[in-house]
Amino acid sequence: MLGMSHETFLLLDAVITIVGLIVLITRFKLHPFIALIISALFLGLTSGMPVDKVVKSFQDGFGGVLGFVGIILALGTMLGKMMAESGGADQIARTLIQAFGKERVQWSMMFAAFLVGIPLFFEIGFVLLIPLVFSVARRTGVSLIKIGIPLLAGLSAVHGLVPPHPGPLLAIGVFGADIGKTILYGLIVALPTAIIAGPLFASFISRYVPGTPSPELMEQLAHESEASNLPSFGVTLTTVLLPVFLMLLKTFADVVLPETHMVRAWMDMIGHPISALLLALLLSLYTFGYARGFAPKKVFKLLEESLAPTAAIVMIIGAGGGFKQMLVASGVGNVIGQMAVSAQISPILLAWLVAALIRIATGSATVATITGAGIVVPVIEMLPGVNRELLVLATGAGSLILSHVNDAGFWLVKQYFNMTVSETFKTWTAMETLLSVVGLVFILLLSLVV
């Protein structure tokens, strides 16, 4: 240790820990939940934290994140399940395809994904909408890639940039950003980004990789929906966008009304992500449930089933929170903060870079968002006047970059679209990277204005 300052040692320690985390997940195929706990404890013990504080810090970080995001995830998943089972997602897609016509079907896919993706996890939105890609390809004869990539771009863009998605919500919690402003800026950035990485890129790449659907999947997925009693487009849209509307309303109230105003206090309560999603879920029990003729027993069963697949995600997010807390408590975050300040790199660029590196290494957008935010948060303390909402978006954009073989999404897309690994790189990986970089450009442009 001679000649090495404590700061340098902490940095080295953090680098070794993060590399170790990556090796555990990629080389030893250890579940990210376990890998994150081991790495966090290792960092705590080696960085010279008092032994009694190590587990406590992890526990606090875990609980702090899940106290908020765990609830959001459960409510959002239930809402998504109700939308899927009632045929609401189908309805949105059909309406948009009719509105845009067959020639511009790739645009309608992107907008459908953009709307449907708001309350849903990427994987869930993907599985929900993929039958649509197949049935549209079958009906229109348009190439699978030309229809599929815009759908993936729409889902991915809202997943990385627009709350109430878990990624951006995590970052909002860590950075202390305002949720309504983040939604607003997120939509401003996500839409043009999804258009460039979606329909525009798809029209170009589908000339080189048209994509040949597997006959089995085509058979299985392209059958017509049986539900005769679909919820209307308006009802579906109202239900799905209610939480977003309430959160934006809260921000509006915060801007217009004085702090002590009674209405503002109530709007803050109703526009809180937890209550906003709860209200939307309760509405969906009627609009997507009872109004579709589902028996209460069936609704109960749907809600019950919806939670199982998210258990692993919830645990990983919690462990990521614990890891982030350890970065802060051990003082590593501070050191990185000081370096960034002395290097004079723009905090927005820094947030994007850190999240991008962790994403490329671990393959998980969620791990990238939460670890990245944890690393960058001390920088804000040192640089007053940084726009926190844009930091959230920069972290989200960074977390989308270069999805490759260590990301479950990569294999999901490869299998469904029946592509080789190299074709998946040319289409999906290129699209994710485009989303990330174009998103960053729009965020930097927005930072000149807000």
mmCIF file of C-alpha atoms in Angstrom, residues 185-374:
data_model
loop_
_atom_site.group_PDB
_atom_site.id
_atom_site.type_symbol
_atom_site.label_atom_id
_atom_site.label_comp_id
_atom_site.label_asym_id
_atom_site.label_seq_id
_atom_site.Cartn_x
_atom_site.Cartn_y
_atom_site.Cartn_z
ATOM 1 C CA TYR A 185 -38.397 15.370 -20.953
ATOM 2 C CA GLY A 186 -38.350 11.590 -21.375
ATOM 3 C CA LEU A 187 -41.172 11.704 -23.909
ATOM 4 C CA ILE A 188 -39.540 14.625 -25.729
ATOM 5 C CA VAL A 189 -36.320 12.622 -26.087
ATOM 6 C CA ALA A 190 -37.775 9.123 -26.521
ATOM 7 C CA LEU A 191 -40.115 9.826 -29.423
ATOM 8 C CA PRO A 192 -37.630 11.210 -31.989
ATOM 9 C CA THR A 193 -35.041 8.686 -30.793
ATOM 10 C CA ALA A 194 -37.448 5.785 -31.338
ATOM 11 C CA ILE A 195 -38.356 7.146 -34.774
ATOM 12 C CA ILE A 196 -34.698 7.236 -35.890
ATOM 13 C CA ALA A 197 -33.733 3.861 -34.394
ATOM 14 C CA GLY A 198 -37.105 2.316 -35.311
ATOM 15 C CA PRO A 199 -38.914 2.907 -38.607
ATOM 16 C CA LEU A 200 -36.044 4.794 -40.275
ATOM 17 C CA PHE A 201 -33.311 2.321 -39.326
ATOM 18 C CA ALA A 202 -35.624 -0.651 -40.015
ATOM 19 C CA SER A 203 -36.369 0.508 -43.558
ATOM 20 C CA PHE A 204 -32.628 0.603 -44.179
ATOM 21 C CA ILE A 205 -31.507 -2.637 -42.476
ATOM 22 C CA SER A 206 -34.414 -4.794 -43.687
ATOM 23 C CA ARG A 207 -32.928 -4.555 -47.189
ATOM 24 C CA TYR A 208 -29.905 -6.486 -45.943
ATOM 25 C CA VAL A 209 -31.502 -8.685 -43.271
ATOM 26 C CA PRO A 210 -35.130 -9.280 -44.279
ATOM 27 C CA GLY A 211 -35.673 -11.960 -41.611
ATOM 28 C CA THR A 212 -37.430 -15.253 -42.330
ATOM 29 C CA PRO A 213 -39.999 -16.183 -39.685
ATOM 30 C CA SER A 214 -39.967 -19.772 -38.473
ATOM 31 C CA PRO A 215 -43.089 -21.548 -39.778
ATOM 32 C CA GLU A 216 -43.842 -23.038 -36.323
ATOM 33 C CA LEU A 217 -43.848 -19.647 -34.633
ATOM 34 C CA MET A 218 -45.875 -18.135 -37.449
ATOM 35 C CA GLU A 219 -48.488 -20.837 -36.984
ATOM 36 C CA GLN A 220 -48.549 -20.440 -33.220
ATOM 37 C CA LEU A 221 -48.556 -16.640 -33.023
ATOM 38 C CA ALA A 222 -50.372 -15.372 -36.073
ATOM 39 C CA HIS A 223 -53.827 -16.748 -35.260
ATOM 40 C CA GLU A 224 -56.637 -14.238 -34.864
ATOM 41 C CA SER A 225 -57.525 -13.101 -31.350
ATOM 42 C CA GLU A 226 -60.561 -14.972 -30.018
ATOM 43 C CA ALA A 227 -61.797 -12.214 -27.751
ATOM 44 C CA SER A 228 -64.871 -10.693 -29.364
ATOM 45 C CA ASN A 229 -65.324 -8.235 -26.550
ATOM 46 C CA LEU A 230 -62.144 -6.139 -26.825
ATOM 47 C CA PRO A 231 -61.995 -2.931 -24.790
ATOM 48 C CA SER A 232 -62.230 0.111 -27.074
ATOM 49 C CA PHE A 233 -59.154 2.081 -28.111
ATOM 50 C CA GLY A 234 -60.213 5.060 -25.983
ATOM 51 C CA VAL A 235 -60.843 2.966 -22.870
ATOM 52 C CA THR A 236 -57.529 1.143 -23.255
ATOM 53 C CA LEU A 237 -55.575 4.336 -23.783
ATOM 54 C CA THR A 238 -57.254 6.090 -20.848
ATOM 55 C CA THR A 239 -56.467 3.186 -18.523
ATOM 56 C CA VAL A 240 -52.843 2.770 -19.585
ATOM 57 C CA LEU A 241 -51.997 6.464 -19.678
ATOM 58 C CA LEU A 242 -53.813 7.389 -16.455
ATOM 59 C CA PRO A 243 -50.682 7.034 -14.268
ATOM 60 C CA VAL A 244 -48.647 9.194 -16.647
ATOM 61 C CA PHE A 245 -51.401 11.819 -16.726
ATOM 62 C CA LEU A 246 -51.653 11.902 -12.903
ATOM 63 C CA MET A 247 -47.891 12.243 -12.492
ATOM 64 C CA LEU A 248 -47.798 15.104 -14.994
ATOM 65 C CA LEU A 249 -50.734 16.722 -13.196
ATOM 66 C CA LYS A 250 -48.759 16.599 -9.934
ATOM 67 C CA THR A 251 -45.873 18.444 -11.610
ATOM 68 C CA PHE A 252 -48.272 21.010 -13.059
ATOM 69 C CA ALA A 253 -49.754 21.602 -9.572
ATOM 70 C CA ASP A 254 -46.237 21.955 -8.138
ATOM 71 C CA VAL A 255 -45.420 24.657 -10.680
ATOM 72 C CA VAL A 256 -48.686 26.598 -10.490
ATOM 73 C CA LEU A 257 -49.740 26.418 -6.834
ATOM 74 C CA PRO A 258 -47.943 27.634 -3.694
ATOM 75 C CA GLU A 259 -46.418 24.968 -1.467
ATOM 76 C CA THR A 260 -48.980 25.293 1.307
ATOM 77 C CA HIS A 261 -51.990 24.989 -1.018
ATOM 78 C CA MET A 262 -54.473 22.249 -0.094
ATOM 79 C CA VAL A 263 -55.052 21.163 -3.723
ATOM 80 C CA ARG A 264 -51.317 20.852 -4.289
ATOM 81 C CA ALA A 265 -50.925 18.563 -1.290
ATOM 82 C CA TRP A 266 -53.676 16.307 -2.642
ATOM 83 C CA MET A 267 -52.264 16.367 -6.180
ATOM 84 C CA ASP A 268 -48.864 15.371 -4.790
ATOM 85 C CA MET A 269 -50.516 12.434 -3.102
ATOM 86 C CA ILE A 270 -52.529 11.329 -6.168
ATOM 87 C CA GLY A 271 -49.670 11.977 -8.576
ATOM 88 C CA HIS A 272 -47.172 9.934 -6.579
ATOM 89 C CA PRO A 273 -46.135 6.958 -8.770
ATOM 90 C CA ILE A 274 -47.483 4.451 -6.229
ATOM 91 C CA SER A 275 -50.945 5.994 -5.921
ATOM 92 C CA ALA A 276 -51.094 6.830 -9.654
ATOM 93 C CA LEU A 277 -50.400 3.225 -10.614
ATOM 94 C CA LEU A 278 -52.759 1.924 -7.947
ATOM 95 C CA LEU A 279 -55.599 4.069 -9.301
ATOM 96 C CA ALA A 280 -54.882 2.921 -12.860
ATOM 97 C CA LEU A 281 -54.818 -0.702 -11.708
ATOM 98 C CA LEU A 282 -58.154 -0.312 -9.900
ATOM 99 C CA LEU A 283 -59.636 1.268 -13.015
ATOM 100 C CA SER A 284 -58.240 -1.601 -15.109
ATOM 101 C CA LEU A 285 -59.950 -4.165 -12.885
ATOM 102 C CA TYR A 286 -63.160 -2.678 -14.207
ATOM 103 C CA THR A 287 -62.243 -1.642 -17.784
ATOM 104 C CA PHE A 288 -60.080 -4.694 -18.577
ATOM 105 C CA GLY A 289 -61.753 -7.098 -16.144
ATOM 106 C CA TYR A 290 -65.381 -6.942 -15.102
ATOM 107 C CA ALA A 291 -66.470 -4.908 -18.141
ATOM 108 C CA ARG A 292 -65.021 -7.688 -20.337
ATOM 109 C CA GLY A 293 -67.131 -10.214 -18.465
ATOM 110 C CA PHE A 294 -64.265 -11.695 -16.411
ATOM 111 C CA ALA A 295 -65.477 -13.261 -13.157
ATOM 112 C CA PRO A 296 -63.863 -11.871 -9.968
ATOM 113 C CA LYS A 297 -62.196 -15.264 -9.513
ATOM 114 C CA LYS A 298 -60.572 -15.004 -12.936
ATOM 115 C CA VAL A 299 -59.325 -11.460 -12.234
ATOM 116 C CA PHE A 300 -57.822 -12.644 -8.953
ATOM 117 C CA LYS A 301 -56.056 -15.490 -10.761
ATOM 118 C CA LEU A 302 -54.650 -13.158 -13.446
ATOM 119 C CA LEU A 303 -53.222 -10.799 -10.822
ATOM 120 C CA GLU A 304 -51.798 -13.745 -8.906
ATOM 121 C CA GLU A 305 -50.081 -15.148 -12.016
ATOM 122 C CA SER A 306 -48.658 -11.794 -13.068
ATOM 123 C CA LEU A 307 -46.341 -11.465 -10.084
ATOM 124 C CA ALA A 308 -44.351 -14.690 -10.380
ATOM 125 C CA PRO A 309 -42.169 -13.712 -13.370
ATOM 126 C CA THR A 310 -41.060 -10.455 -11.760
ATOM 127 C CA ALA A 311 -39.698 -11.979 -8.536
ATOM 128 C CA ALA A 312 -36.160 -12.358 -9.892
ATOM 129 C CA ILE A 313 -36.184 -8.831 -11.296
ATOM 130 C CA VAL A 314 -37.335 -7.403 -7.962
ATOM 131 C CA MET A 315 -34.537 -9.174 -6.102
ATOM 132 C CA ILE A 316 -31.878 -8.038 -8.585
ATOM 133 C CA ILE A 317 -33.072 -4.435 -8.307
ATOM 134 C CA GLY A 318 -32.918 -4.655 -4.512
ATOM 135 C CA ALA A 319 -29.425 -6.132 -4.553
ATOM 136 C CA GLY A 320 -28.387 -3.406 -6.997
ATOM 137 C CA GLY A 321 -29.654 -0.882 -4.453
ATOM 138 C CA GLY A 322 -27.554 -2.529 -1.772
ATOM 139 C CA PHE A 323 -24.491 -2.419 -4.021
ATOM 140 C CA LYS A 324 -25.101 1.247 -4.798
ATOM 141 C CA GLN A 325 -25.341 2.006 -1.057
ATOM 142 C CA MET A 326 -22.006 0.274 -0.501
ATOM 143 C CA LEU A 327 -20.384 2.448 -3.202
ATOM 144 C CA VAL A 328 -21.676 5.486 -1.347
ATOM 145 C CA ALA A 329 -20.925 4.312 2.200
ATOM 146 C CA SER A 330 -17.381 3.147 1.441
ATOM 147 C CA GLY A 331 -16.544 6.554 -0.029
ATOM 148 C CA VAL A 332 -15.871 5.227 -3.531
ATOM 149 C CA GLY A 333 -18.670 7.338 -4.963
ATOM 150 C CA ASN A 334 -17.078 10.455 -3.542
ATOM 151 C CA VAL A 335 -13.711 9.724 -5.106
ATOM 152 C CA ILE A 336 -15.311 9.182 -8.509
ATOM 153 C CA GLY A 337 -17.234 12.407 -8.005
ATOM 154 C CA GLN A 338 -14.075 14.378 -7.317
ATOM 155 C CA MET A 339 -12.340 12.878 -10.337
ATOM 156 C CA ALA A 340 -15.230 13.767 -12.609
ATOM 157 C CA VAL A 341 -15.250 17.321 -11.300
ATOM 158 C CA SER A 342 -11.521 17.748 -11.815
ATOM 159 C CA ALA A 343 -11.701 16.132 -15.278
ATOM 160 C CA GLN A 344 -14.446 18.649 -16.111
ATOM 161 C CA ILE A 345 -16.466 16.128 -18.078
ATOM 162 C CA SER A 346 -20.134 17.076 -18.410
ATOM 163 C CA PRO A 347 -22.132 15.227 -15.707
ATOM 164 C CA ILE A 348 -24.686 14.208 -18.351
ATOM 165 C CA LEU A 349 -21.951 12.634 -20.453
ATOM 166 C CA LEU A 350 -20.468 11.011 -17.347
ATOM 167 C CA ALA A 351 -23.807 9.469 -16.323
ATOM 168 C CA TRP A 352 -24.255 8.136 -19.852
ATOM 169 C CA LEU A 353 -20.707 6.737 -20.044
ATOM 170 C CA VAL A 354 -20.793 4.983 -16.681
ATOM 171 C CA ALA A 355 -24.177 3.375 -17.364
ATOM 172 C CA ALA A 356 -23.040 2.385 -20.876
ATOM 173 C CA LEU A 357 -19.882 0.680 -19.613
ATOM 174 C CA ILE A 358 -21.750 -1.295 -16.953
ATOM 175 C CA ARG A 359 -24.449 -2.252 -19.465
ATOM 176 C CA ILE A 360 -21.898 -3.543 -21.986
ATOM 177 C CA ALA A 361 -20.173 -5.482 -19.237
ATOM 178 C CA THR A 362 -23.137 -7.000 -17.371
ATOM 179 C CA GLY A 363 -25.808 -7.042 -20.073
ATOM 180 C CA SER A 364 -28.435 -5.732 -17.714
ATOM 181 C CA ALA A 365 -29.996 -2.330 -18.315
ATOM 182 C CA THR A 366 -31.409 -2.380 -14.784
ATOM 183 C CA VAL A 367 -28.060 -3.134 -13.117
ATOM 184 C CA ALA A 368 -26.454 -0.462 -15.331
ATOM 185 C CA THR A 369 -29.015 2.163 -14.366
ATOM 186 C CA ILE A 370 -28.860 1.599 -10.639
ATOM 187 C CA THR A 371 -25.082 1.127 -10.349
ATOM 188 C CA GLY A 372 -24.467 4.017 -12.738
ATOM 189 C CA ALA A 373 -26.731 6.338 -10.786
ATOM 190 C CA GLY A 374 -25.014 5.288 -7.543
#
